[in-house]
CSV table of C-alpha atoms in Angstrom, one decimal:
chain,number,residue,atom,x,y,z
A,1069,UNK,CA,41.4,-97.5,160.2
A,1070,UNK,CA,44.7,-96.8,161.1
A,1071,UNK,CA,45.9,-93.1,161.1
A,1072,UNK,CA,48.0,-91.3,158.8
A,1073,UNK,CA,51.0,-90.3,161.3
A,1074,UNK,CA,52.2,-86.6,161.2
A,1075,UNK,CA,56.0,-85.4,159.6
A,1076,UNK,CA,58.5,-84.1,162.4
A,1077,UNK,CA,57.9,-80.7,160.4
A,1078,UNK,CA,54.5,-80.3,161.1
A,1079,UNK,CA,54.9,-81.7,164.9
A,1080,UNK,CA,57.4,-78.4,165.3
A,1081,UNK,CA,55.5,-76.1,163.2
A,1082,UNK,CA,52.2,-76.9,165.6
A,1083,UNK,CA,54.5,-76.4,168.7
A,1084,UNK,CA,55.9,-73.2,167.6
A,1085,UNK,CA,52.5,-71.6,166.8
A,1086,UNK,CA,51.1,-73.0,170.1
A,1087,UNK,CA,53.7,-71.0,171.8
A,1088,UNK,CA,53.6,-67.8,170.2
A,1089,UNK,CA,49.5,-68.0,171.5
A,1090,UNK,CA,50.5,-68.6,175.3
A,1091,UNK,CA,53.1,-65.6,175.3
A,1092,UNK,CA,50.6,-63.5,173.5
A,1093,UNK,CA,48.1,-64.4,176.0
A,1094,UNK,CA,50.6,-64.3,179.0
A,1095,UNK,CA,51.9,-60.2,177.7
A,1096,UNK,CA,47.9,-58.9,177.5
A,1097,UNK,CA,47.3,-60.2,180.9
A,1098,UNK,CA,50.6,-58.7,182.3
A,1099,UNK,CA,49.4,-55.9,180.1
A,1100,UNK,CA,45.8,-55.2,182.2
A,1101,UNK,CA,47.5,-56.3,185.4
A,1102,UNK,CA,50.1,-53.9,185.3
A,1103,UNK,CA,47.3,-51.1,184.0
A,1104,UNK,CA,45.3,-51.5,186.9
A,1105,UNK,CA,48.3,-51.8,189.5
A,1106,UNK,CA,49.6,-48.6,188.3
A,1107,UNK,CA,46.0,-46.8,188.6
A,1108,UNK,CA,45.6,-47.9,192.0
A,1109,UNK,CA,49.3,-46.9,193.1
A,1110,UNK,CA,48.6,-43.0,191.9
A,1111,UNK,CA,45.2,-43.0,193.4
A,1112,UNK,CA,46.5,-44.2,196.8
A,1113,UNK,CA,49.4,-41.9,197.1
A,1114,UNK,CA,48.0,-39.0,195.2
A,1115,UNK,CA,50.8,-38.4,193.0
A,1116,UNK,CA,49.7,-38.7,189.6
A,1117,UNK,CA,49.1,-36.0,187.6
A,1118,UNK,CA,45.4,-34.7,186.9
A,1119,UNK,CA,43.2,-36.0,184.3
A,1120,UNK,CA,43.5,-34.4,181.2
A,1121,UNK,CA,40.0,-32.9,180.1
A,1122,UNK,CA,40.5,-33.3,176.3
A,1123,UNK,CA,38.8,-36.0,175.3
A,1124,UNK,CA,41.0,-39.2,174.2
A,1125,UNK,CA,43.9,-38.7,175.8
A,1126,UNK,CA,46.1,-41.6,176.5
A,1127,UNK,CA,47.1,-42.3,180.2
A,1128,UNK,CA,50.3,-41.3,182.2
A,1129,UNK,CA,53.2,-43.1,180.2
A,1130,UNK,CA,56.5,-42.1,179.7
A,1131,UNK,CA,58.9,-40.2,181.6
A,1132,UNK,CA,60.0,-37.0,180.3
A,1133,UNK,CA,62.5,-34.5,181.2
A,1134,UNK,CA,61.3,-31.1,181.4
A,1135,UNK,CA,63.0,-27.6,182.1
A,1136,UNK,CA,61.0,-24.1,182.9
A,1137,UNK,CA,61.5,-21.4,180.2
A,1138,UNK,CA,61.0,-18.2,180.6
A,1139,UNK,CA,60.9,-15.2,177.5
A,1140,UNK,CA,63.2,-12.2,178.3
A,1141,UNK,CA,63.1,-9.0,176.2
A,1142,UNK,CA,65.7,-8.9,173.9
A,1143,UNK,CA,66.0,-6.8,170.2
A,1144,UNK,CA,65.5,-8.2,167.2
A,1145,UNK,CA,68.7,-8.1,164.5
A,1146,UNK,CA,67.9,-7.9,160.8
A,1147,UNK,CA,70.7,-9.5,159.1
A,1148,UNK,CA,71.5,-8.5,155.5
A,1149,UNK,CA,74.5,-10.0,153.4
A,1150,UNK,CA,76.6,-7.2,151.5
A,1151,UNK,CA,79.5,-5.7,150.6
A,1152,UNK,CA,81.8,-2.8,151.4
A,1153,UNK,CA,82.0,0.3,149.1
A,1154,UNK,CA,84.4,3.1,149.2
A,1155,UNK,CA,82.3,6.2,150.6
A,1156,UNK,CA,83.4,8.6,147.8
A,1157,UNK,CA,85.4,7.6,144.1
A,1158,UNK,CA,85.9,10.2,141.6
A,1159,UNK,CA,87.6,10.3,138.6
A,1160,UNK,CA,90.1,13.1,137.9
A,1161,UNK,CA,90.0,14.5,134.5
A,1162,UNK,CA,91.9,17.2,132.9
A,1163,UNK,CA,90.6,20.5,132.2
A,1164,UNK,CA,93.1,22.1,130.2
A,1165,UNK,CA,95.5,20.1,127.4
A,1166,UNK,CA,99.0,19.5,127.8
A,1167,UNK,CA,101.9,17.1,127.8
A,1168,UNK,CA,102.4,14.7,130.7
A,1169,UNK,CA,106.0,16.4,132.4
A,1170,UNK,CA,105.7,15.3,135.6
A,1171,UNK,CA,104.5,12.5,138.1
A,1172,UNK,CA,103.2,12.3,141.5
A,1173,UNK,CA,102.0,9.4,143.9
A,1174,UNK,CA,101.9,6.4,142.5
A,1175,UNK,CA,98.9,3.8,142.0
A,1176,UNK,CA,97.4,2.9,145.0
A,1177,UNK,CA,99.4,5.6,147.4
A,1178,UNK,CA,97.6,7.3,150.2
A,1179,UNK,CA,97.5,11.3,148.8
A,1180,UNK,CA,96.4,14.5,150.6
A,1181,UNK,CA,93.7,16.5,149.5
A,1182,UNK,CA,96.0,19.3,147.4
A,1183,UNK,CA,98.7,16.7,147.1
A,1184,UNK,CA,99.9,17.1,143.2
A,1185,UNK,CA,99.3,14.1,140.8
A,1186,UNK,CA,100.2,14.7,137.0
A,1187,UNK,CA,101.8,18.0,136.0
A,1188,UNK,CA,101.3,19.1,132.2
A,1189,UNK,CA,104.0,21.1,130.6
A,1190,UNK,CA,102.5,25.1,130.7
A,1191,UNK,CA,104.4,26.1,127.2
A,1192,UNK,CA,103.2,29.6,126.4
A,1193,UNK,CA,100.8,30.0,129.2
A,1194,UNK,CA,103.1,32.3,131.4
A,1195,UNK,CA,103.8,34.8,128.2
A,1196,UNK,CA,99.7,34.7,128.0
A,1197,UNK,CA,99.6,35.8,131.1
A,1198,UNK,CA,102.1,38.8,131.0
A,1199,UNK,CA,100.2,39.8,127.9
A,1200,UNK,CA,96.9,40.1,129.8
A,1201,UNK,CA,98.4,42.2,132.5
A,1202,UNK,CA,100.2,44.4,130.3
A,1203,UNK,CA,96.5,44.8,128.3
A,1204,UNK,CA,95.2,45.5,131.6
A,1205,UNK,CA,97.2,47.9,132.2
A,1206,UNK,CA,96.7,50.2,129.6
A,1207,UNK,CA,92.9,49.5,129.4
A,1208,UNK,CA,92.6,51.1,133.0
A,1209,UNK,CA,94.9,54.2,131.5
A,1210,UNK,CA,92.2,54.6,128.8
A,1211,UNK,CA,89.2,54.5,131.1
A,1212,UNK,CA,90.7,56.5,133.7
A,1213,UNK,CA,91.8,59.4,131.3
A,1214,UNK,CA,88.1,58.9,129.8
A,1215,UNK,CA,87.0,59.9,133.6
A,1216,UNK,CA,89.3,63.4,133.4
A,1217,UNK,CA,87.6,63.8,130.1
A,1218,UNK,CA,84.3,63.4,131.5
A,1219,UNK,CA,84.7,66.0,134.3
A,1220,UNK,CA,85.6,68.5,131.6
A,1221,UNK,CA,82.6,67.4,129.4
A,1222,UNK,CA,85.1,66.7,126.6
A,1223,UNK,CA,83.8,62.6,125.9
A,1224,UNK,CA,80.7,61.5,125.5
A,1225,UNK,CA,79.9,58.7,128.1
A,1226,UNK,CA,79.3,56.1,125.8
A,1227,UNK,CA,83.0,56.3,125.0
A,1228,UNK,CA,83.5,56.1,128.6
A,1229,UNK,CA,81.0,52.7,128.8
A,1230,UNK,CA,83.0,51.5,126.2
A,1231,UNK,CA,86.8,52.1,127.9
A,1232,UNK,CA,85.2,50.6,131.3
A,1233,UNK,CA,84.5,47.2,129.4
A,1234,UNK,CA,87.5,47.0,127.8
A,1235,UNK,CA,89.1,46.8,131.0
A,1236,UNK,CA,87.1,44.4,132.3
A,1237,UNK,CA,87.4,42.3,129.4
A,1238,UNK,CA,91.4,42.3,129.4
A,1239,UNK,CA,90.7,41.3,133.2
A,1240,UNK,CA,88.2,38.6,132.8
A,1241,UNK,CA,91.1,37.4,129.8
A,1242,UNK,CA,94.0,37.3,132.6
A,1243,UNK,CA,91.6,35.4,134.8
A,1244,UNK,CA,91.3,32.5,132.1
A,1245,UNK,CA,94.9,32.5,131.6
A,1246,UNK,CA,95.7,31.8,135.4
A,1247,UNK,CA,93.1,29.6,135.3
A,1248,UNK,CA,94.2,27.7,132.5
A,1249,UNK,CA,97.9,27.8,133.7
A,1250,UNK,CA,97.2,26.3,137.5
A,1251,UNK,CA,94.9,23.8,135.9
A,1252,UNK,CA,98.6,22.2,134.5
A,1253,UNK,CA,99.0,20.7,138.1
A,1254,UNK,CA,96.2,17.8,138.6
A,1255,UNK,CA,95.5,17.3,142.4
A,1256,UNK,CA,94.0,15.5,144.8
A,1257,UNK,CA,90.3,16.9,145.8
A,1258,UNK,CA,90.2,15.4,149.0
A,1259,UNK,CA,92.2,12.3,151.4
A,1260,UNK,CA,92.3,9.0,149.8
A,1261,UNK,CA,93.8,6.4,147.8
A,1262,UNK,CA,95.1,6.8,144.4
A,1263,UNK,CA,93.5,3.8,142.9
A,1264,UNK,CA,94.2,4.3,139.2
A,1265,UNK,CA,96.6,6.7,137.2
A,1266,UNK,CA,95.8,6.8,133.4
A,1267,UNK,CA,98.4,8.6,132.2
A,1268,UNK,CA,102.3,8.4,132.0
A,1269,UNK,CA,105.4,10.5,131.2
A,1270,UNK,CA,105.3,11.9,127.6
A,1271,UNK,CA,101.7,10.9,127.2
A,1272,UNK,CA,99.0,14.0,125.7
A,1273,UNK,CA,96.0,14.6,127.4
A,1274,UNK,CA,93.2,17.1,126.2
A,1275,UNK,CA,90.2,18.5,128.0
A,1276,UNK,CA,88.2,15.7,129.7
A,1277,UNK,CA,90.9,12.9,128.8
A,1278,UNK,CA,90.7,10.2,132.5
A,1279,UNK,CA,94.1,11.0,134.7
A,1280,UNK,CA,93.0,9.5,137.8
A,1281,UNK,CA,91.1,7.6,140.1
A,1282,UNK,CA,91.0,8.8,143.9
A,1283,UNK,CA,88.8,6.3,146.4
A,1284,UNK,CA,88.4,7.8,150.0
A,1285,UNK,CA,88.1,4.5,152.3
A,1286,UNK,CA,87.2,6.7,155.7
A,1287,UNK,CA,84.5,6.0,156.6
A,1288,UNK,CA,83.9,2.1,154.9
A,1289,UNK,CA,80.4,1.9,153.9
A,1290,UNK,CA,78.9,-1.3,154.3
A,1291,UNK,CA,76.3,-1.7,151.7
A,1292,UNK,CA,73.2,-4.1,151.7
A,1293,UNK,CA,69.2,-5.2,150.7
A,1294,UNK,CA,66.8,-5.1,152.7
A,1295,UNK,CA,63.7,-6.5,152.2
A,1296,UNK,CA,60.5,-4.9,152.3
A,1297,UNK,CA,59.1,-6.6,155.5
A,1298,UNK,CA,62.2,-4.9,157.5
A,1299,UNK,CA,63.2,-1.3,155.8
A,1300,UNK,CA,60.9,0.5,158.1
A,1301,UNK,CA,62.1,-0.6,160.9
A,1302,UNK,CA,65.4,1.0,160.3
A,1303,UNK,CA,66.3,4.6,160.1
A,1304,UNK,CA,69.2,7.4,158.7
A,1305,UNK,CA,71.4,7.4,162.6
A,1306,UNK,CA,70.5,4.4,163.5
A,1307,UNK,CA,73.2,1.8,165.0
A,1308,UNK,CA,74.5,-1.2,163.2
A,1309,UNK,CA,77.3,-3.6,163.2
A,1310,UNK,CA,79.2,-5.0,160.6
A,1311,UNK,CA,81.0,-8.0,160.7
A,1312,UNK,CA,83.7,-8.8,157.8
A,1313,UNK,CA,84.6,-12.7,156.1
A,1314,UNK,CA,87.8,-12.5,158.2
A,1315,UNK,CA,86.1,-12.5,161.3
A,1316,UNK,CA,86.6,-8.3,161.9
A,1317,UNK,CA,83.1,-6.9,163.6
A,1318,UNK,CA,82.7,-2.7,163.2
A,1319,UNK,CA,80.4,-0.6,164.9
A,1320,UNK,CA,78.4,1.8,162.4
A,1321,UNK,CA,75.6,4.2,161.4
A,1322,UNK,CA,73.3,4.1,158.8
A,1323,UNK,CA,73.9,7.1,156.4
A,1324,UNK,CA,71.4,6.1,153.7
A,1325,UNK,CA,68.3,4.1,153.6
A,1326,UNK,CA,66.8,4.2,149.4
A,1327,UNK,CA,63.0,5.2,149.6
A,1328,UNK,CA,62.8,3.5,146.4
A,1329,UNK,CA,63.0,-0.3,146.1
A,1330,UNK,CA,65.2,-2.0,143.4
A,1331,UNK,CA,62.3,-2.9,141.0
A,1332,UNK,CA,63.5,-6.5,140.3
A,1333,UNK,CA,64.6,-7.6,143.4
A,1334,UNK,CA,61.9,-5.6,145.6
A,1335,UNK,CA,64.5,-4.7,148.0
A,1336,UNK,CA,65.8,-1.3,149.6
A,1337,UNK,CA,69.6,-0.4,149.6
A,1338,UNK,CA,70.5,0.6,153.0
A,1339,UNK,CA,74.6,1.7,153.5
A,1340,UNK,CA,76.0,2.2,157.1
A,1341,UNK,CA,79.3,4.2,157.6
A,1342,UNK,CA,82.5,2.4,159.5
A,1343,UNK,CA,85.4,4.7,160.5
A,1344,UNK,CA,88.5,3.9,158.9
A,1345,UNK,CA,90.7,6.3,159.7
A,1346,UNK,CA,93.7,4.7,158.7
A,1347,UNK,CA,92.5,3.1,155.3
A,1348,UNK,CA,93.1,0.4,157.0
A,1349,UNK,CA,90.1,-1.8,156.0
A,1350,UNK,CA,89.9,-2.3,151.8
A,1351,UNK,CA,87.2,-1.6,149.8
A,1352,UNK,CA,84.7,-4.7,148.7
A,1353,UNK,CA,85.3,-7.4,151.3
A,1354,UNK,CA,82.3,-9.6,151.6
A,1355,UNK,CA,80.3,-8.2,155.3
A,1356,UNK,CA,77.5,-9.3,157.2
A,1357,UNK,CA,75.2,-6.2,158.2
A,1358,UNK,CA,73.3,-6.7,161.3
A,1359,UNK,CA,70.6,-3.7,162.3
A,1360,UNK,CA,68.5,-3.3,165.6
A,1361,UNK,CA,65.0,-3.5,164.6
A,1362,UNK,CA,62.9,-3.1,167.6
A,1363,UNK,CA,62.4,-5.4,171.2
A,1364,UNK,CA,60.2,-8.5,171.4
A,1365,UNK,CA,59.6,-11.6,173.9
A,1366,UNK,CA,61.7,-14.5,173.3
A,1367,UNK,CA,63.2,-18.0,174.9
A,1368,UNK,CA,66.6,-19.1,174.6
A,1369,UNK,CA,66.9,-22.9,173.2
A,1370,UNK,CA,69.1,-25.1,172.3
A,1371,UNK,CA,68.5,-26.2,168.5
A,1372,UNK,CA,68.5,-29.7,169.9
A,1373,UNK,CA,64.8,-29.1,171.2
A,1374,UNK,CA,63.5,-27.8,168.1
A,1375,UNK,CA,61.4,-30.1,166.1
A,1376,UNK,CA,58.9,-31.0,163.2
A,1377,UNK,CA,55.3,-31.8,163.6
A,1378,UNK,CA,53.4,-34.0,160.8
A,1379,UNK,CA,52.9,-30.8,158.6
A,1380,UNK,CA,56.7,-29.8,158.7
A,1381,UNK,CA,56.2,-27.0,160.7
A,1382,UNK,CA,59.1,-26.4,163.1
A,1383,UNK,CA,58.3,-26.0,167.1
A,1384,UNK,CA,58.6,-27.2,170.5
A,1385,UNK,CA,56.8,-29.8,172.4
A,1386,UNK,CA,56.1,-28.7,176.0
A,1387,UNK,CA,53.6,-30.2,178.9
A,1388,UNK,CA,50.8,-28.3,180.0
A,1389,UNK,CA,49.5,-28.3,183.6
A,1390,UNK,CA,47.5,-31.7,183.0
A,1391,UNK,CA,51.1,-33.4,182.1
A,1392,UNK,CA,49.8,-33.4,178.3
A,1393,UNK,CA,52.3,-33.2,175.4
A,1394,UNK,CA,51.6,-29.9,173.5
A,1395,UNK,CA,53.6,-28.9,170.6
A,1396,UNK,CA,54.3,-24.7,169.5
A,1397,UNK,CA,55.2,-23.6,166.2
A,1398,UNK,CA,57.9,-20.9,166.7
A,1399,UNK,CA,60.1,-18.6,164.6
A,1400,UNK,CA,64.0,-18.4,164.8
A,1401,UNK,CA,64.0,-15.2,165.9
A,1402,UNK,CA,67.7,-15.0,166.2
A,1403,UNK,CA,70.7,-17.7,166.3
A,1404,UNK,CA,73.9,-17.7,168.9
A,1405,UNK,CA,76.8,-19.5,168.8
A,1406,UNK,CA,75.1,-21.6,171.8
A,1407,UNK,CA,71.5,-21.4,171.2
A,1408,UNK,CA,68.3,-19.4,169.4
A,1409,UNK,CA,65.9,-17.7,170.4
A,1410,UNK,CA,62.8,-18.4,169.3
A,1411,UNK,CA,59.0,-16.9,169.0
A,1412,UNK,CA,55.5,-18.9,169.8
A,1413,UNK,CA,55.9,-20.1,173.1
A,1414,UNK,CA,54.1,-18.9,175.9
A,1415,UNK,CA,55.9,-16.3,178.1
A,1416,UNK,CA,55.8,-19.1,180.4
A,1417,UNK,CA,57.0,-22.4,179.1
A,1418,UNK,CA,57.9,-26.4,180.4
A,1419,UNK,CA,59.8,-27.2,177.4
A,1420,UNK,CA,60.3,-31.1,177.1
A,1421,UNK,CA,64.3,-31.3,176.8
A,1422,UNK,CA,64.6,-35.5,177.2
A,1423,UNK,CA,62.5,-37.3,175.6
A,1424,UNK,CA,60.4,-35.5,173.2
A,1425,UNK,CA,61.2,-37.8,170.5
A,1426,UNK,CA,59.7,-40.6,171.3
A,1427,UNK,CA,56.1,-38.7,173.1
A,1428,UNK,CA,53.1,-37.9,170.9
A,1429,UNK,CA,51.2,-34.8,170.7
A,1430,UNK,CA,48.5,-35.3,173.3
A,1431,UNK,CA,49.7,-37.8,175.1
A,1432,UNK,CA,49.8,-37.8,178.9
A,1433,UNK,CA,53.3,-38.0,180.5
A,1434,UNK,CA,55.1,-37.7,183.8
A,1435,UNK,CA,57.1,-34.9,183.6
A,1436,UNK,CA,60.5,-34.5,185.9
A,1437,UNK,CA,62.5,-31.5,185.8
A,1438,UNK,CA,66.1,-31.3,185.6
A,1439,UNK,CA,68.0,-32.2,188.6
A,1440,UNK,CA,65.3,-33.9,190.5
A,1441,UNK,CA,65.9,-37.5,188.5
């Protein structure tokens, strides 16, 4: 019987398949070849690594780069977002009443402690005063005849009790008055800014009416949170530095650390005093507060060598002393403008810096440190 001849289609199809079995074939044995010439290369010129002792390790593969790191001692920074706060704000009100006659400094003025702000009109104040000292007056000529009495047993000495307080009743009254009269002029109670006048010309004020808002700027206090983990590593004197969203960097103290946490955040206000002595620096700019918090071990990275394991954890892969790929989580312990440093390594380190992307975790590789390619 004659046979059924094949299509072009399936001639090509069978060619194509036979093809793809002779390379396959072809790339193992190049595969095994090329195993065994590079086992008996490093076993005749010694200078492969060591066998690995774990169990399952792959053999030498890829070539890594490598660097030696070593962890210096360097202080550990807590870094709080915050704010900064005037160190002292009162508001001025008035203790006596009175019509606003007169004006000082104007909203948002440097003032001197003692420097006059509002003056009220003193109307009848200074004729209440003469009165008092004229009462005064002849109270002390009615105790002191009550004392010549007395020597010649002619008054009883409750009448002279009775003359002595008089006196000082008409002295304790010309007291209030000069009181009352110098509380007309509103002052300043110490150096600072006049941030807010509530008063004009013509306006009436009574006793405990607002005149005045004084801020005092020097020093700045930087004010922040810190968490609970941290607020015992820092202390009232200790050093800080504060630097502000235009780029400005203070050096500070701390003046205050709360011993009471903020019950909804579970943080502790800390405040750390600036100088300022020329008010230079406002009031509630936007500062990052960096604190000393004691000295640890640490290596210096790039962020480029910092990496994820399967978990998500972030770390480092190094190569041990059998030229096995090890991975370290490690902690940011603090970040530069051209590196961080980071926790978990070993004191002593071979940190892969070429490479470590495409190496496993426990796979062997031949590691060459920088410079020596």
């Amino acid at each position: 019987m004659k046979r059924p001849m094949l299509s072009k289609s399936s001639l090509m199809a069978t060619a194509l398949a036979s093809a793809i079995a002779v390379w396959m074939l072809t790339g193992l044995a190049r595969s095994g070849a090329g195993q065994r010439d590079d086992a008996a290369a490093a076993s005749a010129n010694g200078s492969a690594l060591a066998a690995p002792s774990d169990a399952g390790v792959r053999p030498a593969g890829l070539r890594v780069t490598v660097r030696k790191s070593i962890a210096e001692q360097i202080v550990r920074d807590v870094v709080v977002n915050g704010r900064t706060e005037p160190s002292r704000v009162v508001e001025i009100k008035a203790e006596t009443e009175g019509r606003v006659v007169g004006l000082g400094a104007e909203r948002g003025a440097r003032v001197a402690e003692g420097e006059r702000l509002v003056r009220l009109d003193v109307r009848d104040r200074e004729a209440v005063i003469a009165h008092a000292e004229a009462l005064i007056a002849h109270r002390r000529q009615q105790y002191e005849a009550a004392l010549r009495l007395e020597g010649q047993q002619l008054v009883a000495e409750l009448q002279i009790a009775e003359a002595k307080a008089e006196l000082a009743a008409a002295e304790a009254q010309l007291a209030t008055a000069r009181l009352d009269l110098a509380r007309t002029s509103i002052t300043a109670p110490f150096d600072g800014v006049l941030e807010e006048r509530s008063v004009e010309l013509g306006d009436y004020v009574g006793i405990g009416d607002s005149i005045a808002m004084i801020a005092d700027n020097d020093p700045l206090i930087a004010v922040g949170e810190v968490s609970e983990r941290d607020v015992r590593e820092i202390g009232v004197g200790s050093p800080g530095r504060v630097q502000l969203v235009d780029g400005t960097i203070l050096e500070g103290v701390v003046r205050y650390v709360s011993p009471v946490a903020d019950p909804n955040t579970r943080t502790f206000r800390i405040e750390l005093a600036v100088p300022n002595p020329d008010n230079a620096l406002p009031a509630g700019m936007t500062a990052e507060i960096r604190l000393p918090a004691g000295e640890t071990e640490a290596h210096f990275l790039s962020p480029a060598l910092l990496t994820l394991d399967d978990a998500g954890n972030i770390g480092v892969k190094t190569v041990d002393e059998h030229g096995v790929v090890r991975f370290h989580d490690v902690e940011i312990f603090r970040s530069a403008s051209d590196g961080v440093w980071v926790t978990g390594l070993p004191k002593e380190a071979v940190v892969i810096t070429v490479g470590q992307g495409f190496v496993a975790v426990g796979e062997r590789v031949e590691p060459v440190f920088e410079g020596r390619q």
